[in-house]
Amino acid sequence: MKILHIETSSKNCSVAISDVEELLCVCEEVSENYKQSESLHTFVEWALEGAEISLKDLDAVCLGMGPGSYTGLRIGSSAAKGFCYGLKIPLIAVNSLETMIEPFLSQNFDYIIPLLDARRMEVYTAVFDGISGNMITETEAKILDETSFQDFKDKKVMFVGDGSTKAKEILQLPDAEFSEMFYPSAKYLVKKAVGKFNNKEFEDVAYFEPFYLKEFQGVKKKKSE
């Protein structure tokens, strides 16, 4: 069962190849300039070469479906759907926040809370059980303030993601830990993808849309006088 994994929801453009749950190759780069449009297809080519397989060997494509960067998600989704159409293989989608908790499971945290920067004081977030990894609260766009996450003030909590930087400055949670330079990664899609493949939890390629969570907000240019 060979799966191509694509994760483009954040500053990390990430591609991986797996065979069942064995990670064969991963190519990724974190860039402040969001290089998905420049790097994604090159990373796919490199990952296939590193795994020593070709596109025709793939059994499925797994996409980190968001939330996250609107443009990044569109690029990743378009590529994943194109591969699925062309190769006639199924599409699997996984919440990108779920790819951020795996390295921190079973480390004696009561809760793991991903925080993806959504500009200003807003983050994309959800709360996960620190042992089972089960999602406890639904994914949401949350504006941070001093009272955020106070329900967890007496618990051992790990906040992960680039949104943790601004959270660390204002949250009144003295026992919380923060892993700020951590992003969704294709290599952490593998386990979820295998489970969904075995259960035949596939997306309708024709109608699939990423989990944008918020509508795209462009900047209106001023009219020239």
Coordinates of N, CA and C in Angstrom, one line a residue:
M1 N 0.8 -1.2 0.0 CA 0.0 0.0 0.0 C 0.9 1.2 0.0
K2 N 1.1 1.8 -1.2 CA 2.0 3.0 -1.3 C 1.2 4.2 -1.4
I3 N 1.4 5.2 -0.5 CA 0.6 6.4 -0.5 C 1.5 7.6 -0.6
L4 N 1.1 8.6 -1.4 CA 1.7 9.9 -1.5 C 1.0 10.8 -0.5
H5 N 1.7 11.5 0.3 CA 1.2 12.4 1.3 C 1.6 13.8 1.0
I6 N 0.6 14.7 1.1 CA 0.9 16.1 0.7 C 0.3 17.0 1.9
E7 N 1.2 17.9 2.4 CA 0.7 18.8 3.4 C 1.3 20.2 3.1
T8 N 0.3 21.1 2.8 CA 0.7 22.5 2.4 C -0.1 23.6 3.1
S9 N -0.6 23.2 4.3 CA -1.5 24.2 5.0 C -0.8 25.3 5.7
S10 N 0.5 25.2 5.9 CA 1.3 26.1 6.7 C 2.5 26.6 5.9
K11 N 3.5 27.1 6.6 CA 4.8 27.6 6.0 C 5.6 26.4 5.6
N12 N 5.2 25.2 6.0 CA 5.9 24.0 5.7 C 5.3 23.3 4.5
C13 N 6.1 23.3 3.4 CA 5.7 22.6 2.2 C 6.3 21.2 2.3
S14 N 5.4 20.2 2.5 CA 5.8 18.9 2.9 C 5.2 17.7 2.1
V15 N 6.1 16.8 1.6 CA 5.7 15.7 0.8 C 6.3 14.4 1.4
A16 N 5.6 13.3 1.5 CA 6.1 12.1 2.0 C 5.5 10.9 1.1
I17 N 6.3 9.8 1.2 CA 5.8 8.5 0.5 C 5.9 7.5 1.6
S18 N 4.8 6.7 1.7 CA 4.8 5.6 2.7 C 4.4 4.3 2.0
D19 N 4.9 3.2 2.6 CA 4.4 1.8 2.2 C 3.8 1.2 3.5
V20 N 2.5 1.1 3.5 CA 1.7 0.8 4.7 C 2.1 1.9 5.7
E21 N 2.7 1.5 6.9 CA 3.0 2.6 7.9 C 4.5 2.9 7.9
E22 N 5.3 2.3 6.9 CA 6.7 2.6 6.8 C 6.9 3.9 6.0
L23 N 7.6 4.9 6.6 CA 7.9 6.1 5.9 C 9.1 5.8 5.0
L24 N 8.9 6.0 3.7 CA 10.0 5.7 2.7 C 10.8 6.9 2.4
C25 N 10.2 8.1 2.4 CA 10.9 9.3 2.0 C 10.1 10.5 2.4
V26 N 10.7 11.6 2.8 CA 10.0 12.9 3.1 C 10.9 14.0 2.6
C27 N 10.2 15.0 1.9 CA 10.9 16.2 1.5 C 10.0 17.4 2.0
E28 N 10.7 18.3 2.7 CA 9.9 19.4 3.2 C 10.8 20.6 3.5
E29 N 10.2 21.8 3.5 CA 10.9 23.0 3.7 C 10.0 24.0 4.3
V30 N 10.4 24.6 5.4 CA 9.7 25.7 6.1 C 10.2 27.0 5.5
S31 N 9.3 27.8 5.0 CA 9.6 29.1 4.4 C 8.6 30.2 4.8
E32 N 9.1 31.3 5.2 CA 8.3 32.4 5.6 C 7.5 32.9 4.4
N33 N 8.0 32.6 3.2 CA 7.3 33.1 1.9 C 6.3 32.1 1.3
Y34 N 6.0 31.0 2.1 CA 5.1 30.0 1.6 C 5.4 29.6 0.1
K35 N 6.3 28.7 0.0 CA 6.8 28.3 -1.3 C 6.1 27.1 -2.0
Q36 N 4.9 26.8 -1.6 CA 4.2 25.7 -2.1 C 4.1 25.7 -3.6
S37 N 3.8 26.8 -4.2 CA 3.6 26.9 -5.7 C 4.9 26.6 -6.4
E38 N 6.0 27.0 -5.8 CA 7.4 26.7 -6.4 C 7.9 25.3 -6.1
S39 N 7.6 24.8 -4.9 CA 8.3 23.6 -4.5 C 7.5 22.3 -4.5
L40 N 6.2 22.4 -4.5 CA 5.4 21.2 -4.3 C 5.7 20.1 -5.3
H41 N 5.7 20.4 -6.6 CA 5.8 19.3 -7.6 C 7.3 18.8 -7.6
T42 N 8.2 19.7 -7.3 CA 9.6 19.3 -7.2 C 9.8 18.3 -6.1
F43 N 9.2 18.6 -4.9 CA 9.3 17.7 -3.8 C 8.6 16.4 -4.0
V44 N 7.5 16.4 -4.8 CA 6.9 15.1 -5.2 C 7.8 14.3 -6.0
E45 N 8.5 14.9 -6.9 CA 9.4 14.2 -7.8 C 10.6 13.6 -7.0
W46 N 11.1 14.5 -6.1 CA 12.2 14.0 -5.2 C 11.8 12.9 -4.3
A47 N 10.6 13.0 -3.7 CA 10.2 12.0 -2.8 C 10.0 10.6 -3.5
L48 N 9.4 10.7 -4.7 CA 9.3 9.4 -5.5 C 10.7 8.8 -5.8
E49 N 11.6 9.7 -6.2 CA 12.9 9.2 -6.4 C 13.6 8.6 -5.2
G50 N 13.4 9.3 -4.1 CA 14.0 8.8 -2.8 C 13.3 7.5 -2.4
A51 N 12.1 7.3 -2.6 CA 11.4 6.0 -2.3 C 11.6 4.9 -3.3
E52 N 12.2 5.3 -4.5 CA 12.5 4.4 -5.6 C 11.2 3.8 -6.1
I53 N 10.2 4.6 -6.3 CA 9.0 4.2 -7.0 C 8.6 5.3 -8.0
S54 N 7.6 5.0 -8.8 CA 7.0 5.9 -9.7 C 5.6 6.2 -9.4
L55 N 5.0 7.2 -10.1 CA 3.6 7.6 -9.8 C 2.7 6.4 -10.0
K56 N 2.9 5.5 -11.0 CA 2.0 4.4 -11.3 C 2.0 3.4 -10.2
D57 N 3.0 3.4 -9.3 CA 3.0 2.5 -8.1 C 2.1 2.9 -7.0
L58 N 1.6 4.2 -7.0 CA 0.8 4.7 -5.9 C -0.6 4.0 -5.8
D59 N -1.0 3.8 -4.6 CA -2.4 3.3 -4.4 C -3.3 4.3 -3.9
A60 N -2.8 5.5 -3.5 CA -3.7 6.5 -3.0 C -2.9 7.8 -2.8
V61 N -3.6 8.9 -2.6 CA -3.0 10.2 -2.2 C -3.7 10.7 -1.0
C62 N -2.9 11.1 0.0 CA -3.4 11.6 1.3 C -3.1 13.1 1.4
L63 N -4.1 13.9 1.7 CA -3.9 15.4 1.8 C -4.2 15.9 3.2
G64 N -3.3 16.7 3.7 CA -3.6 17.5 4.9 C -4.6 18.6 4.5
M65 N -5.8 18.4 4.9 CA -6.9 19.2 4.3 C -7.1 20.6 4.9
G66 N -6.3 20.9 5.9 CA -6.5 22.2 6.6 C -7.1 22.0 8.0
P67 N -7.3 23.1 8.7 CA -7.3 24.5 8.3 C -5.9 25.0 8.1
G68 N -5.8 26.2 7.5 CA -4.5 26.8 7.3 C -4.5 27.8 6.2
S69 N -3.4 28.0 5.6 CA -3.2 29.0 4.5 C -4.2 28.7 3.3
Y70 N -5.0 29.7 3.0 CA -6.0 29.5 1.9 C -5.3 29.1 0.6
T71 N -4.2 29.9 0.3 CA -3.5 29.6 -1.0 C -2.8 28.3 -0.9
G72 N -2.1 28.0 0.2 CA -1.4 26.7 0.3 C -2.4 25.5 0.2
L73 N -3.5 25.7 0.8 CA -4.5 24.5 0.7 C -5.0 24.4 -0.7
R74 N -5.2 25.4 -1.4 CA -5.7 25.3 -2.8 C -4.6 24.6 -3.7
I75 N -3.4 25.0 -3.5 CA -2.3 24.4 -4.2 C -2.2 22.9 -3.9
G76 N -2.2 22.6 -2.7 CA -2.1 21.2 -2.3 C -3.3 20.3 -2.8
S77 N -4.5 20.9 -2.6 CA -5.7 20.2 -3.0 C -5.7 20.0 -4.5
S78 N -5.4 21.0 -5.3 CA -5.4 20.9 -6.8 C -4.4 19.8 -7.2
A79 N -3.2 19.8 -6.6 CA -2.2 18.8 -7.0 C -2.7 17.4 -6.6
A80 N -3.2 17.2 -5.4 CA -3.7 15.9 -5.0 C -4.8 15.4 -5.8
K81 N -5.8 16.3 -6.2 CA -6.9 15.9 -7.0 C -6.4 15.5 -8.4
G82 N -5.4 16.3 -8.9 CA -4.9 16.0 -10.2 C -4.2 14.6 -10.3
F83 N -3.5 14.3 -9.3 CA -2.9 12.9 -9.2 C -3.9 11.8 -9.2
C84 N -4.9 12.1 -8.4 CA -6.0 11.1 -8.2 C -6.8 10.9 -9.5
Y85 N -7.1 12.0 -10.2 CA -7.8 11.9 -11.5 C -6.9 11.1 -12.5
G86 N -5.7 11.6 -12.6 CA -4.8 11.0 -13.6 C -4.5 9.5 -13.4
L87 N -4.3 9.2 -12.1 CA -3.9 7.8 -11.8 C -5.1 6.9 -11.5
K88 N -6.3 7.5 -11.4 CA -7.5 6.7 -11.0 C -7.3 6.0 -9.6
I89 N -6.8 6.8 -8.6 CA -6.6 6.3 -7.3 C -7.4 7.1 -6.3
P90 N -7.7 6.6 -5.1 CA -8.5 7.4 -4.2 C -7.8 8.5 -3.5
L91 N -8.6 9.5 -3.0 CA -8.1 10.6 -2.2 C -8.5 10.4 -0.8
I92 N -7.5 10.6 0.1 CA -7.8 10.5 1.6 C -7.5 11.9 2.1
A93 N -8.3 12.4 3.0 CA -8.1 13.7 3.6 C -8.0 13.6 5.1
V94 N -7.1 14.3 5.7 CA -6.9 14.3 7.2 C -6.8 15.7 7.7
N95 N -7.4 16.1 8.8 CA -7.3 17.4 9.4 C -5.8 17.7 9.7
S96 N -5.3 18.8 9.2 CA -3.9 19.1 9.4 C -3.5 19.3 10.8
L97 N -4.4 19.7 11.7 CA -4.0 19.8 13.1 C -3.7 18.5 13.7
E98 N -4.3 17.4 13.2 CA -4.0 16.1 13.7 C -2.6 15.6 13.4
T99 N -1.9 16.2 12.4 CA -0.6 15.9 12.1 C 0.4 16.5 13.1
M100 N -0.1 17.4 13.9 CA 0.8 18.1 14.8 C 1.0 17.5 16.2
I101 N 0.1 16.5 16.5 CA 0.1 16.0 17.9 C 0.9 14.7 18.1
E102 N 1.2 14.0 17.0 CA 1.8 12.6 17.1 C 3.1 12.6 17.9
P103 N 4.0 13.5 17.6 CA 5.3 13.5 18.4 C 5.2 13.7 19.9
F104 N 4.1 14.2 20.3 CA 3.9 14.6 21.7 C 3.0 13.7 22.5
L105 N 2.4 12.7 21.8 CA 1.6 11.7 22.5 C 2.4 10.9 23.5
S106 N 1.7 10.4 24.5 CA 2.3 9.6 25.6 C 3.6 10.2 26.2
Q107 N 3.6 11.5 26.3 CA 4.7 12.2 27.0 C 4.1 12.9 28.3
N108 N 3.1 12.3 28.9 CA 2.5 12.7 30.1 C 1.9 14.0 30.1
F109 N 1.4 14.5 28.9 CA 0.6 15.7 28.8 C -0.8 15.3 28.9
D110 N -1.6 16.1 29.7 CA -3.0 15.8 29.7 C -3.7 16.2 28.4
Y111 N -3.2 17.3 27.8 CA -3.8 17.8 26.6 C -2.7 18.3 25.6
I112 N -2.9 18.2 24.3 CA -2.0 18.7 23.3 C -2.9 19.7 22.5
I113 N -2.5 20.9 22.3 CA -3.3 21.9 21.7 C -2.5 22.6 20.6
P114 N -2.7 22.2 19.3 CA -2.1 22.8 18.2 C -2.6 24.3 18.0
L115 N -1.7 25.2 17.7 CA -2.1 26.6 17.4 C -1.4 27.0 16.1
L116 N -2.1 27.1 15.0 CA -1.6 27.5 13.8 C -1.9 29.0 13.6
D117 N -0.9 29.8 13.3 CA -1.1 31.3 13.2 C -2.1 31.6 12.1
A118 N -3.1 32.4 12.4 CA -4.0 32.9 11.4 C -4.1 34.4 11.4
R119 N -2.9 35.0 11.7 CA -2.7 36.4 11.6 C -3.3 37.1 12.8
R120 N -2.7 38.3 13.1 CA -3.1 39.1 14.3 C -3.1 38.2 15.5
M121 N -4.1 38.2 16.3 CA -4.2 37.4 17.5 C -5.1 36.1 17.3
E122 N -5.3 35.8 16.1 CA -6.2 34.6 15.8 C -5.3 33.4 15.5
V123 N -5.8 32.2 15.9 CA -5.2 30.9 15.6 C -6.2 29.9 15.2
Y124 N -5.8 28.9 14.4 CA -6.6 27.7 14.2 C -6.2 26.7 15.2
T125 N -7.2 26.1 15.9 CA -6.9 25.3 17.0 C -7.9 24.2 17.3
A126 N -7.6 23.2 18.0 CA -8.5 22.2 18.6 C -7.7 21.6 19.7
V127 N -8.5 20.9 20.6 CA -7.9 20.3 21.8 C -7.9 18.8 21.6
F128 N -6.7 18.2 21.9 CA -6.6 16.7 21.8 C -6.2 16.1 23.1
D129 N -6.7 14.9 23.4 CA -6.2 14.2 24.6 C -4.8 13.8 24.4
G130 N -4.0 14.0 25.5 CA -2.6 13.8 25.4 C -2.1 12.4 25.3
I131 N -3.0 11.4 25.7 CA -2.7 10.0 25.6 C -3.2 9.3 24.4
S132 N -4.5 9.4 24.2 CA -5.2 8.7 23.1 C -5.1 9.5 21.8
G133 N -4.9 10.8 21.8 CA -4.9 11.6 20.6 C -6.2 11.9 20.1
N134 N -7.3 11.6 20.8 CA -8.6 11.9 20.4 C -8.9 13.3 20.4
M135 N -9.6 13.9 19.4 CA -10.0 15.3 19.4 C -11.1 15.5 20.4
I136 N -10.9 16.5 21.3 CA -11.9 16.8 22.4 C -12.8 17.9 22.0
T137 N -12.2 18.9 21.4 CA -13.0 20.1 20.9 C -12.9 20.2 19.4
E138 N -13.9 20.8 18.8 CA -13.9 20.9 17.3 C -12.9 21.9 16.9
T139 N -12.4 21.8 15.7 CA -11.5 22.7 15.1 C -12.2 24.1 15.0
E140 N -11.5 25.2 15.3 CA -12.1 26.5 15.3 C -11.0 27.5 15.0
A141 N -11.4 28.7 14.5 CA -10.6 29.9 14.5 C -10.8 30.7 15.7
K142 N -9.8 30.9 16.6 CA -10.0 31.4 17.9 C -9.1 32.7 18.1
I143 N -9.7 33.7 18.6 CA -9.0 34.9 18.9 C -8.4 34.8 20.3
L144 N -7.1 34.9 20.5 CA -6.5 34.7 21.8 C -6.6 35.9 22.7
D145 N -6.8 35.7 23.9 CA -6.7 36.8 24.9 C -6.3 36.2 26.2
E146 N -6.2 37.0 27.3 CA -5.6 36.5 28.6 C -6.5 35.4 29.2
T147 N -7.7 35.3 28.8 CA -8.6 34.3 29.4 C -8.7 33.0 28.6
S148 N -8.0 32.9 27.5 CA -8.1 31.7 26.6 C -7.5 30.5 27.3
F149 N -8.2 29.4 27.1 CA -7.8 28.1 27.6 C -7.7 28.0 29.2
Q150 N -8.4 28.9 29.9 CA -8.3 28.8 31.3 C -8.9 27.6 31.9
D151 N -9.7 26.9 31.2 CA -10.2 25.6 31.7 C -9.1 24.6 31.9
F152 N -8.0 24.8 31.3 CA -6.8 23.9 31.4 C -5.7 24.4 32.3
K153 N -6.0 25.4 33.1 CA -4.9 26.0 33.9 C -4.3 25.0 35.0
D154 N -5.1 24.0 35.4 CA -4.5 23.1 36.4 C -4.1 21.8 35.7
K155 N -4.0 21.8 34.4 CA -3.6 20.6 33.7 C -2.2 20.7 33.0
K156 N -1.6 19.6 32.7 CA -0.4 19.6 32.0 C -0.7 19.7 30.5
V157 N -0.3 20.9 29.9 CA -0.7 21.1 28.5 C 0.5 21.5 27.7
M158 N 0.5 20.9 26.4 CA 1.5 21.3 25.5 C 0.9 22.0 24.3
F159 N 1.3 23.2 24.1 CA 0.8 24.0 22.9 C 1.9 23.9 21.8
V160 N 1.4 23.5 20.6 CA 2.4 23.3 19.5 C 2.0 24.1 18.3
G161 N 3.0 24.6 17.6 CA 2.7 25.4 16.4 C 3.2 26.8 16.4
D162 N 3.2 27.5 15.3 CA 3.7 28.8 15.2 C 2.8 29.9 15.9
G163 N 1.5 29.5 16.2 CA 0.7 30.3 16.9 C 1.0 30.3 18.4
S164 N 1.9 29.4 18.8 CA 2.2 29.3 20.3 C 3.1 30.5 20.7
T165 N 3.7 31.2 19.8 CA 4.6 32.3 20.1 C 3.7 33.4 20.8
K166 N 2.7 33.8 20.1 CA 1.8 34.9 20.7 C 1.0 34.4 21.9
A167 N 0.7 33.1 21.9 CA 0.0 32.5 23.0 C 0.8 32.6 24.3
K168 N 2.1 32.3 24.1 CA 3.0 32.2 25.2 C 3.1 33.6 25.9
E169 N 3.0 34.6 25.1 CA 3.1 36.0 25.7 C 1.9 36.4 26.5
I170 N 0.7 35.9 26.3 CA -0.4 36.4 27.0 C -1.2 35.4 27.8
L171 N -1.0 34.1 27.6 CA -1.8 33.1 28.3 C -1.4 33.0 29.8
Q172 N -2.4 33.0 30.7 CA -2.1 32.9 32.1 C -2.1 31.4 32.5
L173 N -1.1 30.7 32.0 CA -1.0 29.3 32.2 C 0.5 28.9 32.6
P174 N 0.9 29.2 33.8 CA 2.3 29.0 34.2 C 2.9 27.7 34.0
D175 N 2.1 26.6 34.0 CA 2.6 25.2 33.9 C 2.6 24.7 32.5
A176 N 2.1 25.5 31.5 CA 2.0 25.0 30.1 C 3.4 25.0 29.5
E177 N 3.5 24.1 28.5 CA 4.8 24.1 27.7 C 4.4 24.5 26.3
F178 N 5.4 25.0 25.6 CA 5.2 25.5 24.2 C 6.3 25.0 23.3
S179 N 5.9 24.5 22.1 CA 6.8 24.1 21.0 C 6.4 24.9 19.8
E180 N 7.1 26.0 19.7 CA 6.7 27.1 18.8 C 7.1 26.8 17.3
M181 N 8.2 26.2 17.0 CA 8.7 26.0 15.6 C 8.3 24.6 15.2
F182 N 7.0 24.4 15.2 CA 6.5 23.1 14.8 C 5.3 23.3 13.8
Y183 N 5.3 22.5 12.7 CA 4.3 22.7 11.7 C 3.7 21.4 11.3
P184 N 2.5 21.4 10.6 CA 2.0 20.2 10.1 C 3.0 19.6 9.1
S185 N 3.1 18.3 9.1 CA 4.0 17.6 8.2 C 3.4 16.4 7.6
A186 N 3.8 16.1 6.3 CA 3.3 15.0 5.6 C 3.7 13.7 6.3
K187 N 4.8 13.6 6.9 CA 5.2 12.4 7.6 C 4.3 11.9 8.7
Y188 N 3.5 12.9 9.3 CA 2.6 12.5 10.3 C 1.2 12.3 9.8
L189 N 1.0 12.2 8.5 CA -0.3 11.8 7.9 C -0.4 10.3 7.8
V190 N 0.8 9.6 7.9 CA 0.8 8.2 7.5 C -0.2 7.3 8.3
K191 N -0.1 7.4 9.6 CA -1.0 6.4 10.3 C -2.5 6.7 10.1
K192 N -2.9 7.9 10.1 CA -4.3 8.2 9.8 C -4.7 7.8 8.4
A193 N -3.8 8.0 7.4 CA -4.0 7.6 6.0 C -4.2 6.1 5.9
V194 N -3.4 5.4 6.6 CA -3.5 3.9 6.5 C -4.8 3.4 7.1
G195 N -5.2 4.0 8.2 CA -6.5 3.6 8.8 C -7.7 4.0 7.9
K196 N -7.6 5.1 7.3 CA -8.7 5.5 6.4 C -8.7 4.7 5.1
F197 N -7.5 4.3 4.6 CA -7.5 3.5 3.4 C -8.1 2.1 3.7
N198 N -7.7 1.5 4.8 CA -8.3 0.2 5.2 C -9.8 0.3 5.4
N199 N -10.3 1.4 5.9 CA -11.8 1.5 6.1 C -12.5 2.1 4.9
K200 N -11.7 2.3 3.8 CA -12.3 2.9 2.6 C -13.0 4.2 2.8
E201 N -12.3 5.1 3.6 CA -12.9 6.4 3.9 C -12.2 7.4 2.9
F202 N -12.8 7.3 1.7 CA -12.2 8.1 0.6 C -13.1 9.4 0.3
E203 N -12.5 10.4 -0.2 CA -13.2 11.6 -0.6 C -13.7 11.5 -2.0
D204 N -14.8 12.3 -2.3 CA -15.2 12.4 -3.7 C -14.3 13.4 -4.4
V205 N -13.5 12.9 -5.2 CA -12.5 13.8 -5.9 C -13.1 15.0 -6.6
A206 N -14.2 14.7 -7.2 CA -14.9 15.8 -8.0 C -15.4 16.9 -7.1
Y207 N -15.8 16.6 -5.9 CA -16.5 17.7 -5.1 C -15.7 18.0 -3.9
F208 N -14.5 17.4 -3.7 CA -13.7 17.7 -2.5 C -13.2 19.2 -2.4
E209 N -13.4 19.8 -1.3 CA -12.8 21.1 -1.0 C -12.0 21.0 0.3
P210 N -10.9 21.7 0.4 CA -10.1 21.8 1.6 C -10.9 22.4 2.7
F211 N -10.5 22.2 4.0 CA -11.1 22.7 5.2 C -10.6 24.1 5.4
Y212 N -11.1 25.1 4.7 CA -10.6 26.4 4.8 C -10.9 27.1 6.2
L213 N -12.0 26.7 6.7 CA -12.5 27.2 8.0 C -12.9 28.7 7.9
K214 N -12.1 29.5 7.3 CA -12.5 30.9 7.0 C -12.5 31.2 5.5
E215 N -13.3 32.1 5.1 CA -13.3 32.5 3.7 C -12.0 33.3 3.4
F216 N -11.6 33.3 2.2 CA -10.4 34.0 1.8 C -10.7 35.5 1.9
Q217 N -9.7 36.2 2.5 CA -9.8 37.7 2.7 C -8.6 38.3 2.0
G218 N -8.9 38.9 0.8 CA -7.9 39.6 0.1 C -7.8 41.1 0.5
V219 N -6.8 41.7 0.0 CA -6.7 43.1 0.3 C -7.1 43.9 -0.9
K220 N -8.0 44.8 -0.7 CA -8.5 45.7 -1.8 C -7.6 46.8 -2.1
K221 N -7.2 46.9 -3.3 CA -6.2 47.9 -3.7 C -7.0 49.3 -3.8
K222 N -6.3 50.3 -3.4 CA -6.8 51.7 -3.5 C -6.9 52.1 -5.0
K223 N -7.9 52.8 -5.3 CA -8.0 53.3 -6.7 C -7.0 54.5 -6.9
S224 N -6.4 54.4 -8.0 CA -5.4 55.5 -8.3 C -6.2 56.8 -8.6
E225 N -5.7 57.9 -8.2 CA -6.4 59.1 -8.4 C -6.0 59.7 -9.8

